[in-house]
mmCIF file of C-alpha atoms and ligand atoms in Angstrom:
data_model
loop_
_atom_site.group_PDB
_atom_site.id
_atom_site.type_symbol
_atom_site.label_atom_id
_atom_site.label_comp_id
_atom_site.label_asym_id
_atom_site.label_seq_id
_atom_site.Cartn_x
_atom_site.Cartn_y
_atom_site.Cartn_z
ATOM 1 C CA MET C 17 84.994 -70.324 -14.342
ATOM 2 C CA ALA C 18 85.551 -72.950 -17.050
ATOM 3 C CA ASN C 19 86.175 -75.528 -13.884
ATOM 4 C CA LYS C 20 84.239 -73.941 -11.044
ATOM 5 C CA ILE C 21 81.173 -75.455 -9.296
ATOM 6 C CA ALA C 22 79.005 -74.808 -6.803
ATOM 7 C CA ILE C 23 77.123 -77.114 -4.397
ATOM 8 C CA LEU C 24 73.934 -74.807 -2.139
ATOM 9 C CA ASN C 25 72.355 -76.666 0.007
ATOM 10 C CA GLY C 26 68.852 -75.195 1.850
ATOM 11 C CA PRO C 27 66.862 -74.822 5.468
ATOM 12 C CA ASN C 28 67.975 -77.719 8.203
ATOM 13 C CA LEU C 29 71.029 -79.988 5.677
ATOM 14 C CA ASN C 30 73.643 -78.064 8.547
ATOM 15 C CA LEU C 31 71.671 -80.590 11.108
ATOM 16 C CA LEU C 32 72.571 -83.820 8.993
ATOM 17 C CA GLY C 33 74.071 -86.526 10.818
ATOM 18 C CA ASN C 34 71.629 -85.660 14.282
ATOM 19 C CA ARG C 35 68.851 -85.549 11.940
ATOM 20 C CA GLU C 36 66.153 -87.692 11.690
ATOM 21 C CA GLY C 37 68.895 -90.734 11.179
ATOM 22 C CA ASP C 38 66.278 -93.058 10.283
ATOM 23 C CA ILE C 39 65.797 -91.070 7.057
ATOM 24 C CA TYR C 40 69.258 -89.172 6.436
ATOM 25 C CA GLY C 41 71.119 -91.406 8.196
ATOM 26 C CA SER C 42 74.287 -90.311 10.152
ATOM 27 C CA ILE C 43 76.753 -88.458 7.585
ATOM 28 C CA GLY C 44 76.695 -84.947 8.471
ATOM 29 C CA LEU C 45 76.842 -81.899 5.876
ATOM 30 C CA ALA C 46 80.926 -81.306 6.716
ATOM 31 C CA GLU C 47 81.417 -85.002 5.638
ATOM 32 C CA ILE C 48 79.337 -84.962 2.532
ATOM 33 C CA GLU C 49 81.498 -81.474 1.236
ATOM 34 C CA ALA C 50 84.566 -83.616 2.192
ATOM 35 C CA ALA C 51 83.916 -86.011 -0.298
ATOM 36 C CA CYS C 52 82.179 -83.592 -2.770
ATOM 37 C CA ALA C 53 85.692 -81.742 -2.664
ATOM 38 C CA ASP C 54 87.698 -85.210 -3.534
ATOM 39 C CA GLU C 55 85.204 -85.722 -6.266
ATOM 40 C CA CYS C 56 86.049 -82.438 -7.521
ATOM 41 C CA GLU C 57 89.496 -82.951 -7.520
ATOM 42 C CA ARG C 58 88.871 -86.089 -9.643
ATOM 43 C CA PHE C 59 87.670 -83.833 -12.360
ATOM 44 C CA GLY C 60 89.586 -80.906 -12.224
ATOM 45 C CA PHE C 61 86.553 -78.787 -10.191
ATOM 46 C CA GLU C 62 87.358 -75.995 -7.623
ATOM 47 C CA LEU C 63 84.469 -76.332 -5.530
ATOM 48 C CA GLU C 64 82.658 -73.794 -3.962
ATOM 49 C CA PHE C 65 80.192 -75.249 -1.250
ATOM 50 C CA PHE C 66 77.065 -73.651 0.553
ATOM 51 C CA GLN C 67 74.671 -74.239 3.444
ATOM 52 C CA THR C 68 72.028 -71.002 4.484
ATOM 53 C CA ASN C 69 68.879 -71.671 6.288
ATOM 54 C CA SER C 70 67.951 -68.502 4.528
ATOM 55 C CA GLU C 71 65.637 -68.925 1.465
ATOM 56 C CA GLY C 72 66.679 -65.284 -0.127
ATOM 57 C CA ASP C 73 70.326 -66.152 0.545
ATOM 58 C CA LEU C 74 70.103 -69.056 -2.534
ATOM 59 C CA VAL C 75 68.114 -66.987 -4.130
ATOM 60 C CA THR C 76 71.174 -64.732 -4.144
ATOM 61 C CA LEU C 77 73.507 -67.687 -3.875
ATOM 62 C CA ILE C 78 71.934 -69.325 -7.224
ATOM 63 C CA GLN C 79 72.224 -65.694 -8.938
ATOM 64 C CA ASP C 80 76.214 -65.758 -7.840
ATOM 65 C CA ALA C 81 76.902 -69.256 -9.023
ATOM 66 C CA GLY C 82 75.640 -68.633 -12.519
ATOM 67 C CA ALA C 83 77.747 -65.437 -12.591
ATOM 68 C CA VAL C 84 80.629 -66.917 -11.893
ATOM 69 C CA CYS C 85 80.839 -70.903 -12.420
ATOM 70 C CA ALA C 86 80.298 -73.843 -14.546
ATOM 71 C CA GLY C 87 77.464 -76.040 -13.424
ATOM 72 C CA LEU C 88 75.457 -76.125 -9.834
ATOM 73 C CA ILE C 89 73.723 -78.870 -7.955
ATOM 74 C CA ILE C 90 71.419 -77.688 -5.331
ATOM 75 C CA ASN C 91 69.785 -79.467 -2.700
ATOM 76 C CA PRO C 92 66.973 -76.989 -1.851
ATOM 77 C CA ALA C 93 65.491 -79.032 1.215
ATOM 78 C CA ALA C 94 62.157 -77.810 1.859
ATOM 79 C CA TYR C 95 62.636 -74.762 -0.568
ATOM 80 C CA THR C 96 62.036 -77.548 -2.989
ATOM 81 C CA HIS C 97 58.550 -78.143 -2.275
ATOM 82 C CA THR C 98 56.862 -74.240 -1.760
ATOM 83 C CA SER C 99 60.164 -71.684 -3.485
ATOM 84 C CA VAL C 100 59.202 -69.878 -6.717
ATOM 85 C CA ALA C 101 62.026 -67.477 -6.011
ATOM 86 C CA ILE C 102 63.917 -70.806 -6.398
ATOM 87 C CA HIS C 103 62.497 -72.028 -9.720
ATOM 88 C CA ASP C 104 62.256 -68.558 -10.796
ATOM 89 C CA ALA C 105 66.310 -68.103 -10.106
ATOM 90 C CA ILE C 106 67.219 -71.282 -11.750
ATOM 91 C CA ARG C 107 65.419 -69.763 -14.935
ATOM 92 C CA ALA C 108 67.229 -67.180 -14.946
ATOM 93 C CA ILE C 109 70.822 -68.697 -14.911
ATOM 94 C CA ASN C 110 72.197 -70.479 -18.101
ATOM 95 C CA ILE C 111 74.447 -73.454 -16.641
ATOM 96 C CA PRO C 112 73.136 -76.702 -16.161
ATOM 97 C CA VAL C 113 71.566 -77.420 -12.924
ATOM 98 C CA ILE C 114 71.611 -81.026 -10.871
ATOM 99 C CA GLU C 115 68.427 -80.856 -8.052
ATOM 100 C CA VAL C 116 69.771 -83.355 -5.251
ATOM 101 C CA HIS C 117 67.651 -84.893 -2.042
ATOM 102 C CA LEU C 118 69.193 -87.398 -0.396
ATOM 103 C CA SER C 119 66.011 -89.103 0.780
ATOM 104 C CA ASN C 120 63.045 -90.394 -1.914
ATOM 105 C CA ILE C 121 61.308 -87.476 -1.685
ATOM 106 C CA PHE C 122 58.221 -89.659 -3.822
ATOM 107 C CA ALA C 123 58.247 -92.271 -1.275
ATOM 108 C CA ARG C 124 57.037 -90.137 1.541
ATOM 109 C CA GLU C 125 54.123 -87.758 2.503
ATOM 110 C CA SER C 126 52.796 -87.014 -0.793
ATOM 111 C CA PHE C 127 53.772 -82.722 0.064
ATOM 112 C CA ARG C 128 57.171 -83.674 -0.984
ATOM 113 C CA HIS C 129 55.872 -85.234 -3.844
ATOM 114 C CA HIS C 130 56.013 -81.596 -5.963
ATOM 115 C CA SER C 131 59.538 -79.961 -6.667
ATOM 116 C CA TYR C 132 59.525 -75.884 -7.727
ATOM 117 C CA VAL C 133 62.688 -76.816 -9.212
ATOM 118 C CA SER C 134 62.881 -80.200 -11.107
ATOM 119 C CA PRO C 135 60.895 -78.349 -14.223
ATOM 120 C CA VAL C 136 64.267 -76.393 -14.486
ATOM 121 C CA ALA C 137 66.608 -78.547 -13.549
ATOM 122 C CA THR C 138 68.443 -80.035 -16.543
ATOM 123 C CA GLY C 139 68.648 -83.749 -13.946
ATOM 124 C CA THR C 140 67.384 -84.741 -10.370
ATOM 125 C CA ILE C 141 69.100 -86.980 -8.222
ATOM 126 C CA CYS C 142 66.497 -88.435 -4.606
ATOM 127 C CA GLY C 143 66.658 -91.479 -2.494
ATOM 128 C CA LEU C 144 70.127 -92.040 -2.911
ATOM 129 C CA GLY C 145 72.166 -90.529 0.501
ATOM 130 C CA PRO C 146 75.422 -88.799 0.179
ATOM 131 C CA THR C 147 75.785 -90.675 -2.664
ATOM 132 C CA GLY C 148 73.485 -88.584 -4.852
ATOM 133 C CA TYR C 149 76.116 -85.576 -4.576
ATOM 134 C CA ILE C 150 79.207 -87.436 -5.801
ATOM 135 C CA LEU C 151 76.544 -88.828 -9.034
ATOM 136 C CA ALA C 152 75.782 -85.340 -9.494
ATOM 137 C CA ILE C 153 79.236 -84.122 -9.574
ATOM 138 C CA GLY C 154 79.887 -86.419 -12.711
ATOM 139 C CA ALA C 155 76.671 -85.527 -14.026
ATOM 140 C CA LEU C 156 77.927 -82.142 -14.179
ATOM 141 C CA ALA C 157 81.041 -83.160 -15.214
ATOM 142 C CA THR C 158 78.697 -84.510 -18.594
ATOM 143 C CA GLN C 159 77.611 -80.905 -18.812
ATOM 144 C CA ILE C 160 79.941 -78.456 -19.001
ATOM 145 C CA PRO C 161 82.284 -78.056 -22.052
ATOM 146 C CA GLU C 162 85.964 -79.107 -21.738
ATOM 147 C CA GLU C 163 87.982 -75.587 -20.808
ATOM 148 C CA GLN C 164 89.182 -74.563 -24.836
HETATM 149 C C1 DQA M 326 65.698 -83.196 1.358
HETATM 150 C C2 DQA M 326 64.298 -83.684 0.873
HETATM 151 C C3 DQA M 326 63.168 -82.392 1.510
HETATM 152 O O1 DQA M 326 61.514 -83.043 2.179
HETATM 153 C C4 DQA M 326 62.945 -82.307 2.925
HETATM 154 O O2 DQA M 326 62.627 -80.418 3.127
HETATM 155 C C5 DQA M 326 64.644 -81.528 3.411
HETATM 156 C C6 DQA M 326 65.853 -82.303 2.649
HETATM 157 C C7 DQA M 326 66.550 -84.062 0.867
HETATM 158 O O3 DQA M 326 68.115 -84.324 0.810
HETATM 159 O O4 DQA M 326 65.662 -85.426 1.290
HETATM 160 O O5 DQA M 326 65.135 -80.924 4.656
HETATM 161 O O6 DQA M 326 65.632 -82.411 0.349
#
């Protein structure tokens, strides 16, 4: 548990690489997962990596991470801007949570400027593309107490 972290990805992130390349780039989610796995190895973290298009599944995965993981990274995608359920799920767990967005949500449409997740996240990284996930793993390493 002390060395396990979860990375959760929300709706449409399975389409990365083919989706709005001008905004999200050409790197697919499998490539991001592989880079995250390498980075986790550096820190001695065991990685659970998920993508789902369903809000309810994200809530369940957040609850599960709270029970068995030492830290959580989440890109809730569009649910960032709509989901009280995800906000509440994050409030209900007691592990550090880093919110990640590939794009700079504040430089886009105004409906993306509000996040239900940011007020309950430990920290937020946005606008740095896939590098944001790598930085979030390093950030979690500073937040998770070392195993005794
Ligand atoms: C996103 C930003 C969201 O506004 C959008 O709905 C996404 C992806 C990002 O990673 O930049 O699907 O979370």
